[in-house]
Coordinates of C-alpha atoms in Angstrom, one line a residue:
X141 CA 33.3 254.9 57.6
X142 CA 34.4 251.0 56.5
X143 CA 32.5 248.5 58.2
X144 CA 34.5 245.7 59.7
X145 CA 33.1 242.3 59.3
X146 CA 32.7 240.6 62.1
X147 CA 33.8 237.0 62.7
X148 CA 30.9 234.0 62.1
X149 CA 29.9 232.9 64.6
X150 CA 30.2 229.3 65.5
X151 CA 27.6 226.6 66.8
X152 CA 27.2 224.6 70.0
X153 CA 27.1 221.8 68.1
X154 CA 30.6 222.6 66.1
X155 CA 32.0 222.8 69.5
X156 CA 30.3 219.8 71.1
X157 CA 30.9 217.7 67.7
X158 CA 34.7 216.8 68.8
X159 CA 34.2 216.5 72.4
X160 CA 31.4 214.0 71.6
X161 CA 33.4 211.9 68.8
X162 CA 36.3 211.5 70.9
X163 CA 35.0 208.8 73.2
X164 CA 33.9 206.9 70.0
X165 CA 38.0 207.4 68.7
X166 CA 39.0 205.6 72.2
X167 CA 36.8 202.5 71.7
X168 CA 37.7 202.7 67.8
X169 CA 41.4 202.4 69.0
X170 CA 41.0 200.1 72.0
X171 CA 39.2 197.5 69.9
X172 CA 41.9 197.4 67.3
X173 CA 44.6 197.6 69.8
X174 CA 43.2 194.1 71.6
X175 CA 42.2 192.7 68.0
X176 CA 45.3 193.3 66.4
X177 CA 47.2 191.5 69.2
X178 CA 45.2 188.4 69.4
X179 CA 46.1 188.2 66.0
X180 CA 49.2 189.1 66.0
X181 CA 50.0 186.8 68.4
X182 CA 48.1 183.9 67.5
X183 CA 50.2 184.6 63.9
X184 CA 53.5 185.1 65.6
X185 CA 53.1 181.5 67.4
X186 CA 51.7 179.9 63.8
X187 CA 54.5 181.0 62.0
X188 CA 58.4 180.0 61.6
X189 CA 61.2 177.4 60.2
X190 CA 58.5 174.7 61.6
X191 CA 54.4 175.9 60.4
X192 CA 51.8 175.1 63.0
X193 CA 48.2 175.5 61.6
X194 CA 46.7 178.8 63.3
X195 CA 43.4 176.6 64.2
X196 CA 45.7 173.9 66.3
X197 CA 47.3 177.4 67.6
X198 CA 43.8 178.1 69.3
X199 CA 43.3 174.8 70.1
X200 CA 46.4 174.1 72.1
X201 CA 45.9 177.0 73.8
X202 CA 41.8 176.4 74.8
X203 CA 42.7 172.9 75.5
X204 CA 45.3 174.3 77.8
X205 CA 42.1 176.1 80.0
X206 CA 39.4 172.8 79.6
X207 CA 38.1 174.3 76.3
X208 CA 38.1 170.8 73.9
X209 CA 36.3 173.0 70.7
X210 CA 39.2 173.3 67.8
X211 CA 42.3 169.9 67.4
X212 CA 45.4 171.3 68.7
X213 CA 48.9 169.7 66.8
X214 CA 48.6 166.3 66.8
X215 CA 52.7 165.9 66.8
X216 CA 54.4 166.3 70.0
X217 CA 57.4 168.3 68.5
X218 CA 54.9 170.6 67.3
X219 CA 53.7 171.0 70.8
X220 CA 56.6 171.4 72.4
X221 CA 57.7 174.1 70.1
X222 CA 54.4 176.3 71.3
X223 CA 54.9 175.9 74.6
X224 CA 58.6 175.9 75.1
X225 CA 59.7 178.0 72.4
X226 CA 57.4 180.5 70.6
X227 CA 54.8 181.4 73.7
X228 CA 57.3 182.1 75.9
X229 CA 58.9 184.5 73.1
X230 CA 55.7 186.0 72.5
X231 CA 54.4 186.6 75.9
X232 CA 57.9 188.4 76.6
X233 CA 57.8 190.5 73.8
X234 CA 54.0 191.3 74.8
X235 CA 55.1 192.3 78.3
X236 CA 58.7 194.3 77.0
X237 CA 57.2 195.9 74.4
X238 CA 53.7 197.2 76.8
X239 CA 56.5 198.3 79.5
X240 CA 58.0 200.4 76.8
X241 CA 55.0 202.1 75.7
X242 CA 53.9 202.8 79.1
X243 CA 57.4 203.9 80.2
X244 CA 57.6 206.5 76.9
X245 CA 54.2 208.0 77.5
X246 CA 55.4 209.0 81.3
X247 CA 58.8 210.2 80.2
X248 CA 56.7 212.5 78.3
X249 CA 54.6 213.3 80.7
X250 CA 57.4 213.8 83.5
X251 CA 59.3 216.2 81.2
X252 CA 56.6 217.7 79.2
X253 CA 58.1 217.0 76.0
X254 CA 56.6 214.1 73.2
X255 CA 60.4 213.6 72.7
X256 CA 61.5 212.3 75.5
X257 CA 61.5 208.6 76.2
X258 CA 63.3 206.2 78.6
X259 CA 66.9 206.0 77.8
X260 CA 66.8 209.7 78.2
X261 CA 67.8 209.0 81.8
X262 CA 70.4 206.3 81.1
X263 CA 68.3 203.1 82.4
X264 CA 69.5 201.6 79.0
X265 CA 73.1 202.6 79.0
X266 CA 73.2 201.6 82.4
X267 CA 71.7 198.1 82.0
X268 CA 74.0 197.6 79.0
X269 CA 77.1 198.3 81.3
X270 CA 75.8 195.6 83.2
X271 CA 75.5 193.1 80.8
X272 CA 79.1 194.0 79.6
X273 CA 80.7 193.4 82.9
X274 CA 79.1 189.6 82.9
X275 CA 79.5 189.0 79.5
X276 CA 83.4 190.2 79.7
X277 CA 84.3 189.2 83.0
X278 CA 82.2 185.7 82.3
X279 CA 81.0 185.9 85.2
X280 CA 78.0 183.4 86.3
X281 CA 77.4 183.5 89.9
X282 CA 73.4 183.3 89.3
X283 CA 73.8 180.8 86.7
X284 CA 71.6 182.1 83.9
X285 CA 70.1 185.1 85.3
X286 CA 73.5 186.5 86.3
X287 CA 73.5 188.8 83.3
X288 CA 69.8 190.3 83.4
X289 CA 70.3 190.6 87.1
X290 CA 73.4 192.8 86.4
X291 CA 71.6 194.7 83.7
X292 CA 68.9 195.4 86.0
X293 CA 70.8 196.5 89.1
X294 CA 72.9 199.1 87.0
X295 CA 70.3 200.5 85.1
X296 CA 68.2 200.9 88.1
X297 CA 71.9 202.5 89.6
X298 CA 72.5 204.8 87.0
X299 CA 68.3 206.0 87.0
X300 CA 68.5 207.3 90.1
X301 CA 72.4 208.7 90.2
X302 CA 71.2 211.1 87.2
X303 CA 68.4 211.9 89.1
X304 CA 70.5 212.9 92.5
X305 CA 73.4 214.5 90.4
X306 CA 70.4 216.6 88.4
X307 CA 68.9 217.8 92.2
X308 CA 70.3 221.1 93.3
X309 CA 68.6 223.0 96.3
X310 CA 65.6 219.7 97.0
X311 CA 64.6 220.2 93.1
X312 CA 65.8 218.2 89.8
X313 CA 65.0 220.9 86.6
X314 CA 64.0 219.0 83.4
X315 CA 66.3 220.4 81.6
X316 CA 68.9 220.0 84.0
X317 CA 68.1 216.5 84.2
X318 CA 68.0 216.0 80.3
X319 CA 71.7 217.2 80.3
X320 CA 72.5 215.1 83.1
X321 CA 71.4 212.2 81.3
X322 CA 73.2 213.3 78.2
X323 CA 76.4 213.0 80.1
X324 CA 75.7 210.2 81.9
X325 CA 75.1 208.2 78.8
X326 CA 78.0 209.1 77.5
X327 CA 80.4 207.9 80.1
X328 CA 78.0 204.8 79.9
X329 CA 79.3 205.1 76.3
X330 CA 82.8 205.1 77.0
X331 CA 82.6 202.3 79.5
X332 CA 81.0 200.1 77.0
X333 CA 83.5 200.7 74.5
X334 CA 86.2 199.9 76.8
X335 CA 85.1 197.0 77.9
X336 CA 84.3 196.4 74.5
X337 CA 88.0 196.3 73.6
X338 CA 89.3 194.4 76.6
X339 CA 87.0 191.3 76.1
X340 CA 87.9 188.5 74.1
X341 CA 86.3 188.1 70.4
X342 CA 83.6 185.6 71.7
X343 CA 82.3 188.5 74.4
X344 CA 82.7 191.5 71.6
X345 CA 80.0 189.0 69.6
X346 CA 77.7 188.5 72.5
X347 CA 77.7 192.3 73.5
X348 CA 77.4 193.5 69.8
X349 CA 73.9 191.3 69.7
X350 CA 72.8 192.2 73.3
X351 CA 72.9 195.6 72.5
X352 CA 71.2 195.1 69.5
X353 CA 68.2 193.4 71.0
X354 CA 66.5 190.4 70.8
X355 CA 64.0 188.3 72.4
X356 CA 66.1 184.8 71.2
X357 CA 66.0 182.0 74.6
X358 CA 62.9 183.4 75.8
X359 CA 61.9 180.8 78.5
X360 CA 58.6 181.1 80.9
X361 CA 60.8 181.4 84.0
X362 CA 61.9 185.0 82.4
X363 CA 58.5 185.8 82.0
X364 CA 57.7 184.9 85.4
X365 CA 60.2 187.1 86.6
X366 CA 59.2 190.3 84.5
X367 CA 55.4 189.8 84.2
X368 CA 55.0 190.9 88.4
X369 CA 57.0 194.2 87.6
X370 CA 55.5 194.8 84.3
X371 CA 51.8 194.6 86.7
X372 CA 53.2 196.9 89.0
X373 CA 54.4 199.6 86.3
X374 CA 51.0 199.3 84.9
X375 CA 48.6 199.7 88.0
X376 CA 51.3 202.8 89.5
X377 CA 51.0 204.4 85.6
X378 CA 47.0 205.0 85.9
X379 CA 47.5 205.8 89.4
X380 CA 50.0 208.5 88.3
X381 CA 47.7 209.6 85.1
X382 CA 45.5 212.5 86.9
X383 CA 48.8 214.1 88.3
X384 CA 50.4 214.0 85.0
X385 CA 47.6 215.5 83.5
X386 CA 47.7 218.6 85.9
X387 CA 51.7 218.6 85.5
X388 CA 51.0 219.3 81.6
X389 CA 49.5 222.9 82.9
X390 CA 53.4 223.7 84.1
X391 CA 55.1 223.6 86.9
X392 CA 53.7 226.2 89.0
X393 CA 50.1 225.5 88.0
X394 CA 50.3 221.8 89.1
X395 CA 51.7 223.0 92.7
X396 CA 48.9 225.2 93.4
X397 CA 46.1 222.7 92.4
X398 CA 48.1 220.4 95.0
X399 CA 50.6 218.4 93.0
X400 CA 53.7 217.8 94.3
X401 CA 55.6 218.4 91.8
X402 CA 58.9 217.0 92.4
X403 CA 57.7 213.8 94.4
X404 CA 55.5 213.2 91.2
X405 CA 58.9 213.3 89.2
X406 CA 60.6 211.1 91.5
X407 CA 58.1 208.3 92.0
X408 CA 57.5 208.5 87.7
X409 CA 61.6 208.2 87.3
X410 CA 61.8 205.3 90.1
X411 CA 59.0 203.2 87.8
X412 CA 60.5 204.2 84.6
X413 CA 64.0 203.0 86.4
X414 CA 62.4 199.6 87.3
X415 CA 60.4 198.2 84.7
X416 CA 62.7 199.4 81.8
X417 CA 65.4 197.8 83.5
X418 CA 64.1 194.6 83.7
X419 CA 62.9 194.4 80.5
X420 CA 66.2 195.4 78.7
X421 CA 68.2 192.6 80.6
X422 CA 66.4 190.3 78.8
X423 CA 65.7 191.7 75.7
X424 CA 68.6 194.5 75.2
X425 CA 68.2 197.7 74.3
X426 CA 65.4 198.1 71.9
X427 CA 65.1 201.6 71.0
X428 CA 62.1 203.9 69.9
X429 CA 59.0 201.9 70.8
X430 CA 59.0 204.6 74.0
X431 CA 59.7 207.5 71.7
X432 CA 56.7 205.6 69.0
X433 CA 53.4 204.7 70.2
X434 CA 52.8 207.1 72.8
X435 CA 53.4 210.3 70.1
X436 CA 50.8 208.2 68.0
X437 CA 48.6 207.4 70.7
X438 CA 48.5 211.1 71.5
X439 CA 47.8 211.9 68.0
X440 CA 44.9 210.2 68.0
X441 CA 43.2 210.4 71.3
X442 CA 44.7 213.5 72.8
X443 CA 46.8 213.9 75.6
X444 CA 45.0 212.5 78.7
X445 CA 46.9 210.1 80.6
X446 CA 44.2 207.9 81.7
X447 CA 43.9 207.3 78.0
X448 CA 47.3 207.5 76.6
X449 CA 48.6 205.0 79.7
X450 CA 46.8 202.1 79.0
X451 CA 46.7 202.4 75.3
X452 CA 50.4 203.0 74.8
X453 CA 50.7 199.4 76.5
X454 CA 48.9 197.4 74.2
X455 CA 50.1 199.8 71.5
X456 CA 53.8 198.8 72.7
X457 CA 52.9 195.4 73.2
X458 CA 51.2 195.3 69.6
X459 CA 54.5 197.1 68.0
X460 CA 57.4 194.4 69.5
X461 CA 55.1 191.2 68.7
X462 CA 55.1 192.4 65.2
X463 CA 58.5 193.4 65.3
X464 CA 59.5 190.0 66.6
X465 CA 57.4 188.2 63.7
X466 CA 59.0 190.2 61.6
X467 CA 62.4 189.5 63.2
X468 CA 62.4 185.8 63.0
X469 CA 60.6 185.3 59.5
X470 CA 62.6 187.7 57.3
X471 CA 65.0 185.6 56.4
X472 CA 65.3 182.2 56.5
X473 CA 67.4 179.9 59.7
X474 CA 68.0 183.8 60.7
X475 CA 67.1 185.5 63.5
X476 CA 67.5 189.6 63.1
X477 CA 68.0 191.8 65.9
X478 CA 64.6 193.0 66.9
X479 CA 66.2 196.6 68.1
X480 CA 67.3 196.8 64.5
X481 CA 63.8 196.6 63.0
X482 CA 62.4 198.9 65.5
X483 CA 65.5 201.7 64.8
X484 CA 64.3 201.0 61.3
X485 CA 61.1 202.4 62.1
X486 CA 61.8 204.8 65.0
X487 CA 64.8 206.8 63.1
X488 CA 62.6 208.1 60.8
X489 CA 59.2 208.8 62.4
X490 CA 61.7 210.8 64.8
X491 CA 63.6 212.9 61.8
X492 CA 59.4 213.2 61.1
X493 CA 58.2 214.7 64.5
X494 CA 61.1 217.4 64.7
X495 CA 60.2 218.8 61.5
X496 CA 56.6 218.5 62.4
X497 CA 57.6 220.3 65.8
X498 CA 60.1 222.8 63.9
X499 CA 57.3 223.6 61.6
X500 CA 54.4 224.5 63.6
X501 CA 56.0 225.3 66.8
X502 CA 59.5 226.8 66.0
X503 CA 61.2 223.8 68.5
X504 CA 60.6 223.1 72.0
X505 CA 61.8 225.2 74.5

């Protein structure tokens, strides 16, 4: 008679030990999250063609709230190139880049897949039909918003059509809807390249960059305009995070702890629709900072929403600033499209996770 060895057994405290350090992870992260994007950002506006001293940086900006401590630029050019020029750029990319983040991790959490991200529903494609149509057709009806006002009605439009062509008997399957958006953002495709080829050289320029990305002509009156939606996105995200949580469990699960399961998916699409629709039409498509941050987020801090949420928008917002620093600095009296840089980075930390995925769990299903 062999005797089997049993397994050893394991502590309380080996269990409790990760439970009890993760808490300390989410502070770890939170404080370098908000660090590195006063930072960042103080840098961002410091830096370019014309240097500003990052101490008259912080002193513009305290002397802005009653704060006389640190000298802000003595020269009035210098001035006006903060406040006119680089804040605006910087708070935009601050508030496209969060929107992003916060947009990827509920894609994620909608479909149930760290692969997913926004344009998976065409609210890119759709917003860069929109921009095509102005840009070819010249048209200008809202003056200077007439083209991010078009980019956001269309990618809003073509949201929600993949959402009702993806519904079949009062439910829309995720993998039904993945297709659906797959074929959607290929006639997008088509309809890009054709007007594409019917506008004049000047327009084929304009849409090449738009599509691109970039956060070039950032003004405060765009910020205005976004910063409401981006608040909205933001508060309905952690009100959203406990469902999504109890959606990870599947389906069926989540409808009998009370979830309603496709009014979840709806109301997640509908945000996703909205605030990555108006941030494209001012910044173009910019691509992977959904897909990104909330996969790295998750990786450290685990999957809980009403953790992943809220980091994966200053992680976002961290991510585009430094992008757009990068963007504006690399070369000199050039300004590189910001979409490029983050495709730079996305392409292969994607090629990454699906051999990750492929290796330890055989693909997703």
């Amino acid at each position: 008679m062999t005797a089997t060895a049993s397994p050893p057994a394991t502590s309380g405290a080996d269990t409790v030990a990760p439970a009890r350090r993760r808490p300390v992870r989410v502070v770890v992260l939170f404080t370098v999250l908000v660090a590195g994007l006063v930072v960042v950002s103080v840098v961002s506006a410091a830096v370019g063609q014309f240097g500003i001293p990052v101490s008259q940086v912080v002193g513009s900006v305290l002397d802005r709230v009653g704060i006389d401590v640190l000298a802000g630029p003595g020269d009035p050019f210098a001035e006006a190139a903060l406040w006119d020029v680089r804040f605006p750029r910087v708070v935009l990319a601050l508030l496209v880049g969060g929107v992003l983040g916060v947009c990827g991790a509920l894609m994620q959490g909608c479909f149930g897949n760290p692969l997913a991200e926004p344009g998976v529903v065409g609210v890119s494609s759709g917003a860069a039909v929109g921009a095509c149509l102005s840009i070819v057709f010249g048209w200008t009806f809202l003056g200077s918003f007439t083209t991010p006002a078009l980019a956001f009605c269309t990618g809003l439009a073509t949201t929600l059509a993949v959402y009702v062509l993806a519904r079949s008997k009062g439910k829309a399957g995720v993998v039904t809807m993945i297709l659906t958006g797959v074929a959607v953002n290929a006639v997008a495709g088509a309809a890009i390249s054709f007007l594409v080829f019917a506008g004049d050289q000047a327009a084929r320029e304009q849409i090449v960059f738009w599509q691109l990305g970039s956060l070039a002509g950032s003004r405060w009156v765009y910020v205005a305009t976004i910063a409401p939606l981006v608040a909205v996105c933001a508060i309905v995200s952690l009100l959203l995070a406990k469902r999504l949580d109890l959606l990870a469990l599947g389906d069926r699960q989540a409808r009998h702890l009370g979830v309603d399961v496709e009014v979840l998916r709806l109301v997640t699409i509908v945000v996703v629709a909205v605030a990555v629709s108006a941030a494209v039409s001012y910044s173009g498509i910019i691509g992977f900072v959904g897909l990104v941050v909330p996969h790295l987020i998750r990786m450290i801090t685990g999957p809980g929403h009403r953790v992943l949420i809220p980091a994966s928008l200053l992680g976002g917002a961290l991510l585009l600033v430094a992008a757009d620093l990068l963007a504006r600095n690399a070369f000199d009296y050039a300004d590189l499209p910001i979409g490029m840089l983050t495709a730079l980075v996305g392409g292969p930390f994607f090629f990454w996770l699906l051999l990750r995925t492929r290796r330890r769990e055989g693909g997703w299903t």
